[in-house]
């Protein structure tokens, strides 16, 4: 499957269809979050994680539909600009309000652009998917589980964490890596070892989340590590 940086003129109609489907998914997630916010008594953290997890899945649509890299990069740039402006103006108050100083939303948008630019160019989009989904599902569910059920607390660089949340991060990071690597590399022993290692490293990176930097280090670090380990253990 050839992945190109710029779409050809002949594929313009297909491109618009791809963009429409991806945009429709993001709009759907935002509408779901809006509905939950306005018609239920859900906590603000629930609303943020619906957006956090839901929008992250757009990377799957980009992968499956073979959306050109320039689309993802452009969307990341616009999203990054909007999130930066939202820290000055109340554009996304419900999403950015996390009860502490954080640039997490900006780093999240930035990480998507970095991973699409890097792994679409290498024609290895599955690693961008690994990075974004590890952040979306692993970190998103870790925050929810940790806040609701986290009884055993620890602190790193001013960030309050729980062992329950961290174990959730490890478990779902492992599942994401395992499923994607099974689909792309097959059921080989390296798939299981790499999934475990990436999950542990992702959990460690997530623990150091001052200023929301984990929204950048977790996806980029997970993707880069998975890619590197495949090169070392499988392709060499």
mmCIF file of N, CA and C in Angstrom, residues 87-186:
data_model
loop_
_atom_site.group_PDB
_atom_site.id
_atom_site.type_symbol
_atom_site.label_atom_id
_atom_site.label_comp_id
_atom_site.label_asym_id
_atom_site.label_seq_id
_atom_site.Cartn_x
_atom_site.Cartn_y
_atom_site.Cartn_z
ATOM 1 N N UNK A 87 -5.907 28.838 25.365
ATOM 2 C CA UNK A 87 -5.329 29.106 26.676
ATOM 3 C C UNK A 87 -5.391 30.596 27.011
ATOM 4 N N UNK A 88 -5.595 31.422 25.973
ATOM 5 C CA UNK A 88 -5.711 32.866 26.160
ATOM 6 C C UNK A 88 -7.169 33.297 26.143
ATOM 7 N N UNK A 89 -7.924 32.744 25.167
ATOM 8 C CA UNK A 89 -9.344 33.056 25.027
ATOM 9 C C UNK A 89 -10.161 31.809 25.366
ATOM 10 N N UNK A 90 -11.367 31.973 25.893
ATOM 11 C CA UNK A 90 -12.180 30.812 26.311
ATOM 12 C C UNK A 90 -12.827 30.088 25.141
ATOM 13 N N UNK A 91 -11.985 29.519 24.267
ATOM 14 C CA UNK A 91 -12.498 28.790 23.108
ATOM 15 C C UNK A 91 -12.901 27.372 23.498
ATOM 16 N N UNK A 92 -12.040 26.701 24.277
ATOM 17 C CA UNK A 92 -12.292 25.322 24.697
ATOM 18 C C UNK A 92 -12.221 25.215 26.215
ATOM 19 N N UNK A 93 -13.033 25.959 26.962
ATOM 20 C CA UNK A 93 -12.895 25.975 28.407
ATOM 21 C C UNK A 93 -13.132 24.623 29.056
ATOM 22 N N UNK A 94 -14.090 23.849 28.541
ATOM 23 C CA UNK A 94 -14.395 22.566 29.140
ATOM 24 C C UNK A 94 -13.324 21.527 28.915
ATOM 25 N N UNK A 95 -12.617 21.644 27.798
ATOM 26 C CA UNK A 95 -11.595 20.656 27.471
ATOM 27 C C UNK A 95 -10.266 20.985 28.140
ATOM 28 N N UNK A 96 -9.919 22.249 28.178
ATOM 29 C CA UNK A 96 -8.625 22.645 28.729
ATOM 30 C C UNK A 96 -8.620 22.757 30.239
ATOM 31 N N UNK A 97 -9.777 22.851 30.844
ATOM 32 C CA UNK A 97 -9.836 23.038 32.289
ATOM 33 C C UNK A 97 -9.599 21.719 33.000
ATOM 34 N N UNK A 98 -8.396 21.528 33.489
ATOM 35 C CA UNK A 98 -8.053 20.279 34.159
ATOM 36 C C UNK A 98 -7.680 20.505 35.614
ATOM 37 N N UNK A 99 -7.889 21.713 36.108
ATOM 38 C CA UNK A 99 -7.608 21.984 37.500
ATOM 39 C C UNK A 99 -6.149 22.233 37.801
ATOM 40 N N UNK A 100 -5.325 22.370 36.755
ATOM 41 C CA UNK A 100 -3.909 22.652 36.963
ATOM 42 C C UNK A 100 -3.372 23.263 35.673
ATOM 43 N N UNK A 101 -2.218 23.892 35.774
ATOM 44 C CA UNK A 101 -1.605 24.462 34.586
ATOM 45 C C UNK A 101 -1.171 23.333 33.660
ATOM 46 N N UNK A 102 -1.643 23.369 32.427
ATOM 47 C CA UNK A 102 -1.364 22.266 31.513
ATOM 48 C C UNK A 102 -1.441 22.734 30.072
ATOM 49 N N UNK A 103 -0.544 22.177 29.248
ATOM 50 C CA UNK A 103 -0.573 22.380 27.800
ATOM 51 C C UNK A 103 -0.919 21.069 27.097
ATOM 52 N N UNK A 104 -1.614 20.192 27.827
ATOM 53 C CA UNK A 104 -1.875 18.856 27.325
ATOM 54 C C UNK A 104 -2.625 18.812 26.010
ATOM 55 N N UNK A 105 -3.645 19.663 25.850
ATOM 56 C CA UNK A 105 -4.416 19.650 24.610
ATOM 57 C C UNK A 105 -3.553 20.050 23.420
ATOM 58 N N UNK A 106 -2.695 21.034 23.632
ATOM 59 C CA UNK A 106 -1.775 21.458 22.565
ATOM 60 C C UNK A 106 -0.803 20.339 22.212
ATOM 61 N N UNK A 107 -0.217 19.703 23.227
ATOM 62 C CA UNK A 107 0.731 18.619 22.973
ATOM 63 C C UNK A 107 0.055 17.444 22.270
ATOM 64 N N UNK A 108 -1.206 17.203 22.594
ATOM 65 C CA UNK A 108 -1.950 16.117 21.957
ATOM 66 C C UNK A 108 -2.081 16.366 20.456
ATOM 67 N N UNK A 109 -2.498 17.582 20.100
ATOM 68 C CA UNK A 109 -2.628 17.940 18.682
ATOM 69 C C UNK A 109 -1.276 17.904 17.984
ATOM 70 N N UNK A 110 -0.248 18.398 18.659
ATOM 71 C CA UNK A 110 1.092 18.420 18.083
ATOM 72 C C UNK A 110 1.610 17.013 17.817
ATOM 73 N N UNK A 111 1.370 16.105 18.747
ATOM 74 C CA UNK A 111 1.878 14.735 18.600
ATOM 75 C C UNK A 111 1.284 14.038 17.382
ATOM 76 N N UNK A 112 0.022 14.324 17.075
ATOM 77 C CA UNK A 112 -0.599 13.717 15.896
ATOM 78 C C UNK A 112 0.121 14.158 14.629
ATOM 79 N N UNK A 113 0.416 15.454 14.533
ATOM 80 C CA UNK A 113 1.134 15.961 13.363
ATOM 81 C C UNK A 113 2.519 15.360 13.235
ATOM 82 N N UNK A 114 3.224 15.246 14.345
ATOM 83 C CA UNK A 114 4.577 14.684 14.325
ATOM 84 C C UNK A 114 4.552 13.225 13.868
ATOM 85 N N UNK A 115 3.641 12.445 14.418
ATOM 86 C CA UNK A 115 3.593 11.022 14.089
ATOM 87 C C UNK A 115 3.127 10.773 12.662
ATOM 88 N N UNK A 116 2.144 11.537 12.206
ATOM 89 C CA UNK A 116 1.688 11.395 10.817
ATOM 90 C C UNK A 116 2.811 11.777 9.861
ATOM 91 N N UNK A 117 3.478 12.890 10.139
ATOM 92 C CA UNK A 117 4.566 13.327 9.267
ATOM 93 C C UNK A 117 5.678 12.282 9.207
ATOM 94 N N UNK A 118 6.029 11.719 10.340
ATOM 95 C CA UNK A 118 7.131 10.768 10.381
ATOM 96 C C UNK A 118 6.798 9.401 9.810
ATOM 97 N N UNK A 119 5.701 8.805 10.265
ATOM 98 C CA UNK A 119 5.425 7.413 9.899
ATOM 99 C C UNK A 119 4.648 7.275 8.598
ATOM 100 N N UNK A 120 3.916 8.296 8.195
ATOM 101 C CA UNK A 120 3.336 8.240 6.847
ATOM 102 C C UNK A 120 4.469 8.318 5.812
ATOM 103 N N UNK A 121 5.471 9.142 6.105
ATOM 104 C CA UNK A 121 6.627 9.258 5.203
ATOM 105 C C UNK A 121 7.363 7.922 5.099
ATOM 106 N N UNK A 122 7.479 7.216 6.203
ATOM 107 C CA UNK A 122 8.160 5.920 6.215
ATOM 108 C C UNK A 122 7.276 4.792 5.685
ATOM 109 N N UNK A 123 6.029 5.116 5.345
ATOM 110 C CA UNK A 123 5.049 4.128 4.910
ATOM 111 C C UNK A 123 4.829 3.058 5.976
ATOM 112 N N UNK A 124 4.832 3.507 7.231
ATOM 113 C CA UNK A 124 4.593 2.637 8.376
ATOM 114 C C UNK A 124 3.553 3.289 9.300
ATOM 115 N N UNK A 125 2.358 3.554 8.792
ATOM 116 C CA UNK A 125 1.372 4.299 9.581
ATOM 117 C C UNK A 125 0.917 3.595 10.844
ATOM 118 N N UNK A 126 1.109 2.279 10.915
ATOM 119 C CA UNK A 126 0.651 1.554 12.090
ATOM 120 C C UNK A 126 1.333 2.037 13.374
ATOM 121 N N UNK A 127 2.545 2.568 13.238
ATOM 122 C CA UNK A 127 3.243 3.039 14.445
ATOM 123 C C UNK A 127 2.684 4.381 14.923
ATOM 124 N N UNK A 128 2.224 5.202 13.999
ATOM 125 C CA UNK A 128 1.509 6.414 14.399
ATOM 126 C C UNK A 128 0.221 6.039 15.119
ATOM 127 N N UNK A 129 -0.442 5.004 14.629
ATOM 128 C CA UNK A 129 -1.668 4.523 15.267
ATOM 129 C C UNK A 129 -1.364 4.015 16.671
ATOM 130 N N UNK A 130 -0.284 3.265 16.820
ATOM 131 C CA UNK A 130 0.112 2.771 18.138
ATOM 132 C C UNK A 130 0.315 3.937 19.096
ATOM 133 N N UNK A 131 1.040 4.957 18.655
ATOM 134 C CA UNK A 131 1.333 6.082 19.531
ATOM 135 C C UNK A 131 0.089 6.832 19.961
ATOM 136 N N UNK A 132 -0.782 7.173 19.011
ATOM 137 C CA UNK A 132 -1.968 7.963 19.323
ATOM 138 C C UNK A 132 -2.965 7.161 20.151
ATOM 139 N N UNK A 133 -3.197 5.906 19.811
ATOM 140 C CA UNK A 133 -4.156 5.107 20.562
ATOM 141 C C UNK A 133 -3.649 4.769 21.958
ATOM 142 N N UNK A 134 -2.340 4.607 22.108
ATOM 143 C CA UNK A 134 -1.785 4.403 23.447
ATOM 144 C C UNK A 134 -2.087 5.608 24.324
ATOM 145 N N UNK A 135 -1.958 6.791 23.737
ATOM 146 C CA UNK A 135 -2.274 8.009 24.486
ATOM 147 C C UNK A 135 -3.773 8.131 24.714
ATOM 148 N N UNK A 136 -4.559 7.912 23.668
ATOM 149 C CA UNK A 136 -6.004 8.117 23.760
ATOM 150 C C UNK A 136 -6.642 7.164 24.771
ATOM 151 N N UNK A 137 -6.433 5.867 24.558
ATOM 152 C CA UNK A 137 -7.087 4.882 25.414
ATOM 153 C C UNK A 137 -6.330 4.628 26.713
ATOM 154 N N UNK A 138 -5.016 4.469 26.620
ATOM 155 C CA UNK A 138 -4.245 4.188 27.829
ATOM 156 C C UNK A 138 -4.323 5.308 28.842
ATOM 157 N N UNK A 139 -3.949 6.501 28.424
ATOM 158 C CA UNK A 139 -3.960 7.646 29.327
ATOM 159 C C UNK A 139 -5.378 8.037 29.710
ATOM 160 N N UNK A 140 -6.289 7.995 28.732
ATOM 161 C CA UNK A 140 -7.666 8.396 29.022
ATOM 162 C C UNK A 140 -8.314 7.521 30.080
ATOM 163 N N UNK A 141 -8.219 6.209 29.939
ATOM 164 C CA UNK A 141 -8.820 5.304 30.905
ATOM 165 C C UNK A 141 -8.051 5.300 32.221
ATOM 166 N N UNK A 142 -6.738 5.502 32.155
ATOM 167 C CA UNK A 142 -5.940 5.568 33.389
ATOM 168 C C UNK A 142 -6.406 6.728 34.256
ATOM 169 N N UNK A 143 -6.695 7.872 33.631
ATOM 170 C CA UNK A 143 -7.160 9.033 34.386
ATOM 171 C C UNK A 143 -8.520 8.764 35.023
ATOM 172 N N UNK A 144 -9.418 8.155 34.270
ATOM 173 C CA UNK A 144 -10.754 7.882 34.799
ATOM 174 C C UNK A 144 -10.714 6.862 35.933
ATOM 175 N N UNK A 145 -10.001 5.762 35.716
ATOM 176 C CA UNK A 145 -9.899 4.723 36.746
ATOM 177 C C UNK A 145 -9.155 5.246 37.967
ATOM 178 N N UNK A 146 -8.068 5.981 37.720
ATOM 179 C CA UNK A 146 -7.281 6.506 38.826
ATOM 180 C C UNK A 146 -8.062 7.462 39.697
ATOM 181 N N UNK A 147 -8.836 8.354 39.092
ATOM 182 C CA UNK A 147 -9.594 9.325 39.867
ATOM 183 C C UNK A 147 -10.760 8.696 40.610
ATOM 184 N N UNK A 148 -11.377 7.680 40.028
ATOM 185 C CA UNK A 148 -12.548 7.074 40.663
ATOM 186 C C UNK A 148 -12.182 5.969 41.646
ATOM 187 N N UNK A 149 -11.177 5.176 41.299
ATOM 188 C CA UNK A 149 -10.866 4.006 42.122
ATOM 189 C C UNK A 149 -9.453 4.025 42.705
ATOM 190 N N UNK A 150 -8.676 5.056 42.382
ATOM 191 C CA UNK A 150 -7.294 5.086 42.847
ATOM 192 C C UNK A 150 -7.179 5.345 44.342
ATOM 193 N N UNK A 151 -6.778 4.343 45.073
ATOM 194 C CA UNK A 151 -6.623 4.456 46.527
ATOM 195 C C UNK A 151 -5.162 4.535 46.957
ATOM 196 N N UNK A 152 -4.286 4.035 46.107
ATOM 197 C CA UNK A 152 -2.861 3.982 46.458
ATOM 198 C C UNK A 152 -2.130 5.039 45.630
ATOM 199 N N UNK A 153 -1.853 6.161 46.259
ATOM 200 C CA UNK A 153 -1.337 7.331 45.574
ATOM 201 C C UNK A 153 0.190 7.392 45.599
ATOM 202 N N UNK A 154 0.725 8.061 44.589
ATOM 203 C CA UNK A 154 2.138 8.449 44.588
ATOM 204 C C UNK A 154 2.260 9.743 43.801
ATOM 205 N N UNK A 155 3.375 10.421 43.935
ATOM 206 C CA UNK A 155 3.554 11.729 43.304
ATOM 207 C C UNK A 155 4.902 11.800 42.620
ATOM 208 N N UNK A 156 4.895 12.342 41.388
ATOM 209 C CA UNK A 156 6.120 12.554 40.627
ATOM 210 C C UNK A 156 6.086 13.950 40.031
ATOM 211 N N UNK A 157 7.076 14.759 40.369
ATOM 212 C CA UNK A 157 7.208 16.110 39.824
ATOM 213 C C UNK A 157 5.909 16.907 39.924
ATOM 214 N N UNK A 158 5.254 16.778 41.059
ATOM 215 C CA UNK A 158 4.047 17.539 41.307
ATOM 216 C C UNK A 158 2.780 16.935 40.758
ATOM 217 N N UNK A 159 2.860 15.814 40.032
ATOM 218 C CA UNK A 159 1.680 15.153 39.481
ATOM 219 C C UNK A 159 1.233 14.035 40.410
ATOM 220 N N UNK A 160 -0.027 14.068 40.789
ATOM 221 C CA UNK A 160 -0.580 13.038 41.662
ATOM 222 C C UNK A 160 -1.078 11.860 40.827
ATOM 223 N N UNK A 161 -0.549 10.694 41.102
ATOM 224 C CA UNK A 161 -0.914 9.488 40.373
ATOM 225 C C UNK A 161 -1.376 8.421 41.357
ATOM 226 N N UNK A 162 -1.940 7.357 40.796
ATOM 227 C CA UNK A 162 -2.305 6.209 41.615
ATOM 228 C C UNK A 162 -1.814 4.948 40.924
ATOM 229 N N UNK A 163 -1.541 3.928 41.733
ATOM 230 C CA UNK A 163 -1.093 2.673 41.158
ATOM 231 C C UNK A 163 -2.200 2.020 40.330
ATOM 232 N N UNK A 164 -3.454 2.232 40.742
ATOM 233 C CA UNK A 164 -4.575 1.699 39.969
ATOM 234 C C UNK A 164 -4.616 2.322 38.572
ATOM 235 N N UNK A 165 -4.427 3.638 38.508
ATOM 236 C CA UNK A 165 -4.418 4.310 37.223
ATOM 237 C C UNK A 165 -3.243 3.885 36.368
ATOM 238 N N UNK A 166 -2.069 3.761 36.976
ATOM 239 C CA UNK A 166 -0.878 3.366 36.226
ATOM 240 C C UNK A 166 -0.999 1.949 35.680
ATOM 241 N N UNK A 167 -1.574 1.035 36.476
ATOM 242 C CA UNK A 167 -1.771 -0.332 35.995
ATOM 243 C C UNK A 167 -2.782 -0.374 34.851
ATOM 244 N N UNK A 168 -3.779 0.496 34.923
ATOM 245 C CA UNK A 168 -4.731 0.607 33.813
ATOM 246 C C UNK A 168 -4.022 1.066 32.542
ATOM 247 N N UNK A 169 -3.144 2.041 32.701
ATOM 248 C CA UNK A 169 -2.352 2.529 31.568
ATOM 249 C C UNK A 169 -1.529 1.396 30.967
ATOM 250 N N UNK A 170 -0.875 0.627 31.788
ATOM 251 C CA UNK A 170 -0.043 -0.479 31.310
ATOM 252 C C UNK A 170 -0.878 -1.517 30.574
ATOM 253 N N UNK A 171 -2.015 -1.876 31.151
ATOM 254 C CA UNK A 171 -2.853 -2.925 30.570
ATOM 255 C C UNK A 171 -3.376 -2.534 29.196
ATOM 256 N N UNK A 172 -3.952 -1.342 29.081
ATOM 257 C CA UNK A 172 -4.537 -0.949 27.804
ATOM 258 C C UNK A 172 -3.468 -0.593 26.768
ATOM 259 N N UNK A 173 -2.337 -0.092 27.210
ATOM 260 C CA UNK A 173 -1.229 0.141 26.286
ATOM 261 C C UNK A 173 -0.747 -1.180 25.694
ATOM 262 N N UNK A 174 -0.672 -2.197 26.536
ATOM 263 C CA UNK A 174 -0.285 -3.523 26.058
ATOM 264 C C UNK A 174 -1.283 -4.054 25.036
ATOM 265 N N UNK A 175 -2.582 -3.926 25.331
ATOM 266 C CA UNK A 175 -3.604 -4.420 24.404
ATOM 267 C C UNK A 175 -3.526 -3.727 23.052
ATOM 268 N N UNK A 176 -3.345 -2.418 23.067
ATOM 269 C CA UNK A 176 -3.281 -1.660 21.813
ATOM 270 C C UNK A 176 -2.095 -2.103 20.976
ATOM 271 N N UNK A 177 -0.935 -2.176 21.605
ATOM 272 C CA UNK A 177 0.264 -2.607 20.891
ATOM 273 C C UNK A 177 0.122 -4.032 20.376
ATOM 274 N N UNK A 178 -0.425 -4.902 21.213
ATOM 275 C CA UNK A 178 -0.556 -6.304 20.826
ATOM 276 C C UNK A 178 -1.467 -6.464 19.613
ATOM 277 N N UNK A 179 -2.638 -5.826 19.639
ATOM 278 C CA UNK A 179 -3.593 -5.985 18.542
ATOM 279 C C UNK A 179 -3.039 -5.431 17.229
ATOM 280 N N UNK A 180 -2.409 -4.271 17.285
ATOM 281 C CA UNK A 180 -1.899 -3.658 16.054
ATOM 282 C C UNK A 180 -0.713 -4.436 15.514
ATOM 283 N N UNK A 181 0.176 -4.879 16.400
ATOM 284 C CA UNK A 181 1.337 -5.644 15.944
ATOM 285 C C UNK A 181 0.943 -7.037 15.478
ATOM 286 N N UNK A 182 -0.063 -7.626 16.110
ATOM 287 C CA UNK A 182 -0.562 -8.908 15.618
ATOM 288 C C UNK A 182 -1.117 -8.763 14.202
ATOM 289 N N UNK A 183 -1.797 -7.641 13.962
ATOM 290 C CA UNK A 183 -2.391 -7.417 12.649
ATOM 291 C C UNK A 183 -1.353 -7.125 11.583
ATOM 292 N N UNK A 184 -0.226 -6.514 11.974
ATOM 293 C CA UNK A 184 0.762 -6.087 10.980
ATOM 294 C C UNK A 184 2.008 -6.971 10.937
ATOM 295 N N UNK A 185 2.367 -7.583 12.067
ATOM 296 C CA UNK A 185 3.570 -8.403 12.125
ATOM 297 C C UNK A 185 3.278 -9.887 12.274
ATOM 298 N N UNK A 186 2.087 -10.209 12.749
ATOM 299 C CA UNK A 186 1.737 -11.602 12.940
ATOM 300 C C UNK A 186 1.976 -12.061 14.369
#
